[in-house]
Amino acid sequence: KAGVTQTPRYLIKTRGQQVTLSCSPISGHRSVSWYQQTPGQGLQFLFEYFSETQRNKGNFPGRFSGRQFSNSRSEMNVSTLELGDSALYLCASSLDGLAGFTDTQYFGPGTRLTVL
Amino acid sequence: QKEVEQNSGPLSVPEGAIASLNCTYSDRGSQSFFWYRQYSGKSPELIMFIYSNGDKEDGRFTAQLNKASQYVSLLIRDSQPSDSATYLCAVIGSGNTPLVFGKGTRLSVIA
């Protein structure tokens, strides 16, 4: 079974631009969660989508948004990029997501975003 | 604010020794506990999960959970240089809450 895929793998943007990242979950998984990872803050939860609905949201500004399509693929968007948005953005998929405490998340390879 | 705490390390152990990684969490109602391994420049990969008090073994890895003490640990037996990585503890708390990660412990196994 193919794993979680993310595109693009690397991105370089300048301040003020916007960016869209894509995530394709493992076949059959309906939940997609997004995380931001930086050396100082570690892995921080952005949001979770399940069946095209945002089910949970972390403490990030409204510049960070996402959506999920009927095939469970998900995108996240960051508008008006800031230098501090430079990070590794990871998506993780699972069968049922956060509704089931026995559910297990599997991570994609990540997108490394650099904001200049 | 639900928190997961880990010693950042580095934790250095000789090859063949037992590495012990520890994690504490603040939400007493937490239900599920996960250990992920992350190599430098790579994404986290799941090692194992544990839901019930006690020990759970999987090959060279043993997870230990003590809900009363709000403590979960990971033991790696016969440590190998290939085990050198950052180990992330993650917890699903009470209610429909997101997975909360600790900042990880960096393990270095010396040949």
PDB file of C-alpha atoms in Angstrom:
ATOM      1  CA  LYS A   1       0.000   0.000   0.000  1.00  0.00           C
ATOM      2  CA  ALA A   2       1.409   3.385  -0.970  1.00  0.00           C
ATOM      3  CA  GLY A   3       2.225   5.759   1.838  1.00  0.00           C
ATOM      4  CA  VAL A   4       1.298   9.375   2.379  1.00  0.00           C
ATOM      5  CA  THR A   5       2.592  11.630  -0.366  1.00  0.00           C
ATOM      6  CA  GLN A   6       3.203  15.353  -0.225  1.00  0.00           C
ATOM      7  CA  THR A   7       3.980  17.820  -2.955  1.00  0.00           C
ATOM      8  CA  PRO A   8       6.062  19.768  -3.492  1.00  0.00           C
ATOM      9  CA  ARG A   9       8.927  18.527  -1.359  1.00  0.00           C
ATOM     10  CA  TYR A  10      10.723  21.867  -1.303  1.00  0.00           C
ATOM     11  CA  LEU A  11       9.539  25.438  -1.787  1.00  0.00           C
ATOM     12  CA  ILE A  12      11.200  28.810  -1.637  1.00  0.00           C
ATOM     13  CA  LYS A  13       8.959  31.845  -1.384  1.00  0.00           C
ATOM     14  CA  THR A  14       9.332  35.480  -0.440  1.00  0.00           C
ATOM     15  CA  ARG A  15       7.534  37.387   2.266  1.00  0.00           C
ATOM     16  CA  GLY A  16       4.008  38.380   1.358  1.00  0.00           C
ATOM     17  CA  GLN A  17       3.480  35.583  -1.137  1.00  0.00           C
ATOM     18  CA  GLN A  18       1.072  32.741  -0.628  1.00  0.00           C
ATOM     19  CA  VAL A  19       1.664  29.015  -0.941  1.00  0.00           C
ATOM     20  CA  THR A  20      -0.429  25.869  -1.376  1.00  0.00           C
ATOM     21  CA  LEU A  21       0.781  22.466  -0.230  1.00  0.00           C
ATOM     22  CA  SER A  22      -0.807  19.176  -1.168  1.00  0.00           C
ATOM     23  CA  CYS A  23      -1.196  15.873   0.654  1.00  0.00           C
ATOM     24  CA  SER A  24      -2.519  12.540  -0.586  1.00  0.00           C
ATOM     25  CA  PRO A  25      -3.361  10.132   2.250  1.00  0.00           C
ATOM     26  CA  ILE A  26      -2.959   6.390   2.365  1.00  0.00           C
ATOM     27  CA  SER A  27      -5.718   4.711   0.394  1.00  0.00           C
ATOM     28  CA  GLY A  28      -8.766   4.222   2.625  1.00  0.00           C
ATOM     29  CA  HIS A  29      -7.722   6.820   5.174  1.00  0.00           C
ATOM     30  CA  ARG A  30     -10.306   9.534   5.644  1.00  0.00           C
ATOM     31  CA  SER A  31      -8.526  11.792   8.112  1.00  0.00           C
ATOM     32  CA  VAL A  32      -5.713  14.164   7.233  1.00  0.00           C
ATOM     33  CA  SER A  33      -3.907  16.243   9.829  1.00  0.00           C
ATOM     34  CA  TRP A  34      -1.374  18.966   9.179  1.00  0.00           C
ATOM     35  CA  TYR A  35       1.578  19.896  11.386  1.00  0.00           C
ATOM     36  CA  GLN A  36       4.272  22.542  11.366  1.00  0.00           C
ATOM     37  CA  GLN A  37       7.700  21.501  12.604  1.00  0.00           C
ATOM     38  CA  THR A  38      10.405  23.990  13.556  1.00  0.00           C
ATOM     39  CA  PRO A  39      13.574  23.454  15.600  1.00  0.00           C
ATOM     40  CA  GLY A  40      12.363  25.722  18.380  1.00  0.00           C
ATOM     41  CA  GLN A  41       8.708  24.725  18.692  1.00  0.00           C
ATOM     42  CA  GLY A  42       8.766  21.096  17.624  1.00  0.00           C
ATOM     43  CA  LEU A  43       5.716  19.577  15.987  1.00  0.00           C
ATOM     44  CA  GLN A  44       2.665  21.767  16.275  1.00  0.00           C
ATOM     45  CA  PHE A  45      -0.830  20.802  15.179  1.00  0.00           C
ATOM     46  CA  LEU A  46      -2.404  22.991  12.506  1.00  0.00           C
ATOM     47  CA  PHE A  47      -5.727  21.307  11.694  1.00  0.00           C
ATOM     48  CA  GLU A  48      -7.453  18.032  10.952  1.00  0.00           C
ATOM     49  CA  TYR A  49      -9.867  17.260   8.153  1.00  0.00           C
ATOM     50  CA  PHE A  50     -12.246  14.335   8.049  1.00  0.00           C
ATOM     51  CA  SER A  51     -14.742  13.724   5.283  1.00  0.00           C
ATOM     52  CA  GLU A  52     -14.148  17.191   3.821  1.00  0.00           C
ATOM     53  CA  THR A  53     -14.852  18.927   7.165  1.00  0.00           C
ATOM     54  CA  GLN A  54     -12.385  20.643   9.451  1.00  0.00           C
ATOM     55  CA  ARG A  55     -12.794  18.809  12.723  1.00  0.00           C
ATOM     56  CA  ASN A  56     -10.010  20.327  14.805  1.00  0.00           C
ATOM     57  CA  LYS A  57      -7.880  23.424  14.600  1.00  0.00           C
ATOM     58  CA  GLY A  58      -4.675  24.397  16.378  1.00  0.00           C
ATOM     59  CA  ASN A  59      -3.567  27.819  17.560  1.00  0.00           C
ATOM     60  CA  PHE A  60      -2.414  29.305  14.288  1.00  0.00           C
ATOM     61  CA  PRO A  61      -3.495  32.588  12.676  1.00  0.00           C
ATOM     62  CA  GLY A  62      -6.152  32.696  10.008  1.00  0.00           C
ATOM     63  CA  ARG A  63      -3.446  32.968   7.341  1.00  0.00           C
ATOM     64  CA  PHE A  64      -3.240  29.199   7.621  1.00  0.00           C
ATOM     65  CA  SER A  65      -6.152  27.396   6.041  1.00  0.00           C
ATOM     66  CA  GLY A  66      -6.911  24.073   4.506  1.00  0.00           C
ATOM     67  CA  ARG A  67      -9.442  21.953   2.764  1.00  0.00           C
ATOM     68  CA  GLN A  68     -10.131  18.356   1.936  1.00  0.00           C
ATOM     69  CA  PHE A  69     -11.577  16.943  -1.239  1.00  0.00           C
ATOM     70  CA  SER A  70     -14.012  14.074  -1.696  1.00  0.00           C
ATOM     71  CA  ASN A  71     -11.130  11.697  -2.477  1.00  0.00           C
ATOM     72  CA  SER A  72      -9.576  12.619   0.926  1.00  0.00           C
ATOM     73  CA  ARG A  73      -6.713  14.523  -0.646  1.00  0.00           C
ATOM     74  CA  SER A  74      -5.996  17.689   1.279  1.00  0.00           C
ATOM     75  CA  GLU A  75      -4.406  21.041   0.653  1.00  0.00           C
ATOM     76  CA  MET A  76      -3.197  23.669   3.032  1.00  0.00           C
ATOM     77  CA  ASN A  77      -2.696  27.287   2.139  1.00  0.00           C
ATOM     78  CA  VAL A  78      -0.626  29.965   3.808  1.00  0.00           C
ATOM     79  CA  SER A  79      -1.298  33.517   2.743  1.00  0.00           C
ATOM     80  CA  THR A  80       0.879  36.570   3.268  1.00  0.00           C
ATOM     81  CA  LEU A  81       3.951  34.550   4.151  1.00  0.00           C
ATOM     82  CA  GLU A  82       6.192  35.677   6.983  1.00  0.00           C
ATOM     83  CA  LEU A  83       9.807  34.748   7.685  1.00  0.00           C
ATOM     84  CA  GLY A  84       8.637  32.761  10.705  1.00  0.00           C
ATOM     85  CA  ASP A  85       6.589  30.471   8.484  1.00  0.00           C
ATOM     86  CA  SER A  86       9.776  28.771   7.332  1.00  0.00           C
ATOM     87  CA  ALA A  87       9.347  25.203   8.523  1.00  0.00           C
ATOM     88  CA  LEU A  88       8.788  21.598   7.610  1.00  0.00           C
ATOM     89  CA  TYR A  89       5.084  21.062   6.967  1.00  0.00           C
ATOM     90  CA  LEU A  90       3.952  17.521   7.577  1.00  0.00           C
ATOM     91  CA  CYS A  91       0.700  15.861   6.866  1.00  0.00           C
ATOM     92  CA  ALA A  92      -0.426  12.649   8.487  1.00  0.00           C
ATOM     93  CA  SER A  93      -3.285  10.371   7.555  1.00  0.00           C
ATOM     94  CA  SER A  94      -5.293   7.911   9.574  1.00  0.00           C
ATOM     95  CA  LEU A  95      -8.435   5.842   9.193  1.00  0.00           C
ATOM     96  CA  ASP A  96     -10.806   7.692  11.483  1.00  0.00           C
ATOM     97  CA  GLY A  97      -8.736  10.534  12.866  1.00  0.00           C
ATOM     98  CA  LEU A  98      -9.070  12.023  16.277  1.00  0.00           C
ATOM     99  CA  ALA A  99     -12.533  10.591  16.910  1.00  0.00           C
ATOM    100  CA  GLY A 100     -10.994   7.230  17.648  1.00  0.00           C
ATOM    101  CA  PHE A 101      -8.329   7.247  20.316  1.00  0.00           C
ATOM    102  CA  THR A 102      -6.925   3.991  18.980  1.00  0.00           C
ATOM    103  CA  ASP A 103      -6.335   5.523  15.578  1.00  0.00           C
ATOM    104  CA  THR A 104      -2.749   5.781  14.351  1.00  0.00           C
ATOM    105  CA  GLN A 105      -1.325   8.554  12.219  1.00  0.00           C
ATOM    106  CA  TYR A 106       1.189   7.949   9.456  1.00  0.00           C
ATOM    107  CA  PHE A 107       3.282  10.822   8.216  1.00  0.00           C
ATOM    108  CA  GLY A 108       4.209  11.922   4.737  1.00  0.00           C
ATOM    109  CA  PRO A 109       7.752  13.032   3.843  1.00  0.00           C
ATOM    110  CA  GLY A 110       6.920  16.705   4.398  1.00  0.00           C
ATOM    111  CA  THR A 111       7.294  19.932   2.457  1.00  0.00           C
ATOM    112  CA  ARG A 112      10.248  22.107   3.406  1.00  0.00           C
ATOM    113  CA  LEU A 113       9.147  25.735   3.049  1.00  0.00           C
ATOM    114  CA  THR A 114      11.714  28.510   3.107  1.00  0.00           C
ATOM    115  CA  VAL A 115      10.496  32.111   3.237  1.00  0.00           C
ATOM    116  CA  LEU A 116      13.046  34.748   2.221  1.00  0.00           C
TER     117      LEU A 116
ATOM    118  CA  GLN B   1      -2.772  23.816  27.789  1.00  0.00           C
ATOM    119  CA  LYS B   2      -2.076  20.130  27.415  1.00  0.00           C
ATOM    120  CA  GLU B   3       1.647  19.470  27.505  1.00  0.00           C
ATOM    121  CA  VAL B   4       3.995  16.639  26.750  1.00  0.00           C
ATOM    122  CA  GLU B   5       7.498  16.916  28.189  1.00  0.00           C
ATOM    123  CA  GLN B   6      10.636  15.134  27.100  1.00  0.00           C
ATOM    124  CA  ASN B   7      14.293  15.623  27.959  1.00  0.00           C
ATOM    125  CA  SER B   8      15.855  17.053  24.808  1.00  0.00           C
ATOM    126  CA  GLY B   9      19.115  15.153  25.270  1.00  0.00           C
ATOM    127  CA  PRO B  10      21.333  14.205  23.654  1.00  0.00           C
ATOM    128  CA  LEU B  11      21.172  10.852  25.350  1.00  0.00           C
ATOM    129  CA  SER B  12      24.331   8.924  24.537  1.00  0.00           C
ATOM    130  CA  VAL B  13      24.514   5.162  25.024  1.00  0.00           C
ATOM    131  CA  PRO B  14      27.101   2.613  23.880  1.00  0.00           C
ATOM    132  CA  GLU B  15      26.197   0.072  21.231  1.00  0.00           C
ATOM    133  CA  GLY B  16      24.462  -2.945  22.747  1.00  0.00           C
ATOM    134  CA  ALA B  17      23.207  -1.064  25.816  1.00  0.00           C
ATOM    135  CA  ILE B  18      19.618  -0.301  26.790  1.00  0.00           C
ATOM    136  CA  ALA B  19      18.412   3.199  25.941  1.00  0.00           C
ATOM    137  CA  SER B  20      15.654   4.584  28.159  1.00  0.00           C
ATOM    138  CA  LEU B  21      13.556   7.477  26.890  1.00  0.00           C
ATOM    139  CA  ASN B  22      11.029   9.185  29.116  1.00  0.00           C
ATOM    140  CA  CYS B  23       7.954  11.320  28.628  1.00  0.00           C
ATOM    141  CA  THR B  24       5.485  12.970  30.995  1.00  0.00           C
ATOM    142  CA  TYR B  25       2.117  14.463  30.118  1.00  0.00           C
ATOM    143  CA  SER B  26      -0.169  16.934  31.816  1.00  0.00           C
ATOM    144  CA  ASP B  27      -3.655  15.749  30.790  1.00  0.00           C
ATOM    145  CA  ARG B  28      -4.697  13.098  33.300  1.00  0.00           C
ATOM    146  CA  GLY B  29      -7.482  11.963  30.976  1.00  0.00           C
ATOM    147  CA  SER B  30      -5.077  11.078  28.149  1.00  0.00           C
ATOM    148  CA  GLN B  31      -5.930   7.816  26.482  1.00  0.00           C
ATOM    149  CA  SER B  32      -3.395   6.966  23.803  1.00  0.00           C
ATOM    150  CA  PHE B  33       0.370   7.229  23.704  1.00  0.00           C
ATOM    151  CA  PHE B  34       2.645   6.951  20.719  1.00  0.00           C
ATOM    152  CA  TRP B  35       6.374   6.827  20.095  1.00  0.00           C
ATOM    153  CA  TYR B  36       7.720   8.075  16.785  1.00  0.00           C
ATOM    154  CA  ARG B  37      11.285   8.029  15.532  1.00  0.00           C
ATOM    155  CA  GLN B  38      12.571  10.832  13.333  1.00  0.00           C
ATOM    156  CA  TYR B  39      15.872  10.725  11.526  1.00  0.00           C
ATOM    157  CA  SER B  40      17.473  14.024  10.644  1.00  0.00           C
ATOM    158  CA  GLY B  41      15.795  15.521   7.592  1.00  0.00           C
ATOM    159  CA  LYS B  42      13.084  12.857   7.524  1.00  0.00           C
ATOM    160  CA  SER B  43       9.491  12.656   8.716  1.00  0.00           C
ATOM    161  CA  PRO B  44       8.406  10.866  11.899  1.00  0.00           C
ATOM    162  CA  GLU B  45       7.769   7.147  11.638  1.00  0.00           C
ATOM    163  CA  LEU B  46       5.665   5.233  14.126  1.00  0.00           C
ATOM    164  CA  ILE B  47       7.510   2.824  16.401  1.00  0.00           C
ATOM    165  CA  MET B  48       4.680   1.729  18.643  1.00  0.00           C
ATOM    166  CA  PHE B  49       1.638   2.783  20.621  1.00  0.00           C
ATOM    167  CA  ILE B  50       0.275   1.874  24.020  1.00  0.00           C
ATOM    168  CA  TYR B  51      -3.148   2.394  25.598  1.00  0.00           C
ATOM    169  CA  SER B  52      -3.124   0.350  28.798  1.00  0.00           C
ATOM    170  CA  ASN B  53      -1.028   0.556  31.935  1.00  0.00           C
ATOM    171  CA  GLY B  54       1.960  -1.746  31.951  1.00  0.00           C
ATOM    172  CA  ASP B  55       4.453  -2.846  29.359  1.00  0.00           C
ATOM    173  CA  LYS B  56       4.100  -3.538  25.660  1.00  0.00           C
ATOM    174  CA  GLU B  57       6.921  -5.198  23.773  1.00  0.00           C
ATOM    175  CA  ASP B  58       7.667  -5.153  20.053  1.00  0.00           C
ATOM    176  CA  GLY B  59      11.007  -6.619  19.080  1.00  0.00           C
ATOM    177  CA  ARG B  60      13.783  -4.594  20.692  1.00  0.00           C
ATOM    178  CA  PHE B  61      11.320  -1.912  21.803  1.00  0.00           C
ATOM    179  CA  THR B  62       9.287  -1.845  25.006  1.00  0.00           C
ATOM    180  CA  ALA B  63       6.809   0.900  25.859  1.00  0.00           C
ATOM    181  CA  GLN B  64       5.859   1.373  29.486  1.00  0.00           C
ATOM    182  CA  LEU B  65       2.811   3.322  30.641  1.00  0.00           C
ATOM    183  CA  ASN B  66       1.936   4.490  34.137  1.00  0.00           C
ATOM    184  CA  LYS B  67      -1.232   6.583  34.003  1.00  0.00           C
ATOM    185  CA  ALA B  68      -1.231   7.287  37.743  1.00  0.00           C
ATOM    186  CA  SER B  69       2.165   8.943  37.417  1.00  0.00           C
ATOM    187  CA  GLN B  70       1.337  10.358  33.966  1.00  0.00           C
ATOM    188  CA  TYR B  71       4.497   8.841  32.618  1.00  0.00           C
ATOM    189  CA  VAL B  72       5.329   6.853  29.506  1.00  0.00           C
ATOM    190  CA  SER B  73       8.705   5.504  28.516  1.00  0.00           C
ATOM    191  CA  LEU B  74      10.392   3.696  25.658  1.00  0.00           C
ATOM    192  CA  LEU B  75      13.172   1.181  26.190  1.00  0.00           C
ATOM    193  CA  ILE B  76      15.404   0.161  23.313  1.00  0.00           C
ATOM    194  CA  ARG B  77      17.344  -3.024  23.983  1.00  0.00           C
ATOM    195  CA  ASP B  78      20.612  -3.885  22.231  1.00  0.00           C
ATOM    196  CA  SER B  79      20.893  -0.329  20.897  1.00  0.00           C
ATOM    197  CA  GLN B  80      22.435   0.025  17.458  1.00  0.00           C
ATOM    198  CA  PRO B  81      24.048   3.046  15.771  1.00  0.00           C
ATOM    199  CA  SER B  82      21.085   2.978  13.363  1.00  0.00           C
ATOM    200  CA  ASP B  83      18.841   3.793  16.342  1.00  0.00           C
ATOM    201  CA  SER B  84      20.467   7.237  16.546  1.00  0.00           C
ATOM    202  CA  ALA B  85      17.582   9.612  15.920  1.00  0.00           C
ATOM    203  CA  THR B  86      15.137  11.913  17.678  1.00  0.00           C
ATOM    204  CA  TYR B  87      12.350  10.091  19.498  1.00  0.00           C
ATOM    205  CA  LEU B  88       9.023  11.863  19.768  1.00  0.00           C
ATOM    206  CA  CYS B  89       6.410  11.075  22.363  1.00  0.00           C
ATOM    207  CA  ALA B  90       2.839  11.910  21.337  1.00  0.00           C
ATOM    208  CA  VAL B  91      -0.358  11.826  23.352  1.00  0.00           C
ATOM    209  CA  ILE B  92      -4.060  11.915  22.535  1.00  0.00           C
ATOM    210  CA  GLY B  93      -5.753  13.620  25.436  1.00  0.00           C
ATOM    211  CA  SER B  94      -9.256  13.504  26.819  1.00  0.00           C
ATOM    212  CA  GLY B  95     -12.085  14.460  24.510  1.00  0.00           C
ATOM    213  CA  ASN B  96     -11.735  14.895  20.795  1.00  0.00           C
ATOM    214  CA  THR B  97      -8.322  16.523  20.994  1.00  0.00           C
ATOM    215  CA  PRO B  98      -5.418  16.582  18.585  1.00  0.00           C
ATOM    216  CA  LEU B  99      -2.271  14.557  18.973  1.00  0.00           C
ATOM    217  CA  VAL B 100       0.146  16.565  21.140  1.00  0.00           C
ATOM    218  CA  PHE B 101       3.842  15.975  20.595  1.00  0.00           C
ATOM    219  CA  GLY B 102       6.758  16.437  22.897  1.00  0.00           C
ATOM    220  CA  LYS B 103       9.789  18.184  21.456  1.00  0.00           C
ATOM    221  CA  GLY B 104      11.695  14.936  21.295  1.00  0.00           C
ATOM    222  CA  THR B 105      14.777  13.346  22.781  1.00  0.00           C
ATOM    223  CA  ARG B 106      17.858  13.021  20.634  1.00  0.00           C
ATOM    224  CA  LEU B 107      19.466   9.602  21.030  1.00  0.00           C
ATOM    225  CA  SER B 108      23.029   8.900  19.998  1.00  0.00           C
ATOM    226  CA  VAL B 109      24.262   5.300  20.002  1.00  0.00           C
ATOM    227  CA  ILE B 110      28.039   5.158  20.037  1.00  0.00           C
ATOM    228  CA  ALA B 111      29.734   2.263  18.213  1.00  0.00           C
TER     229      ALA B 111
END
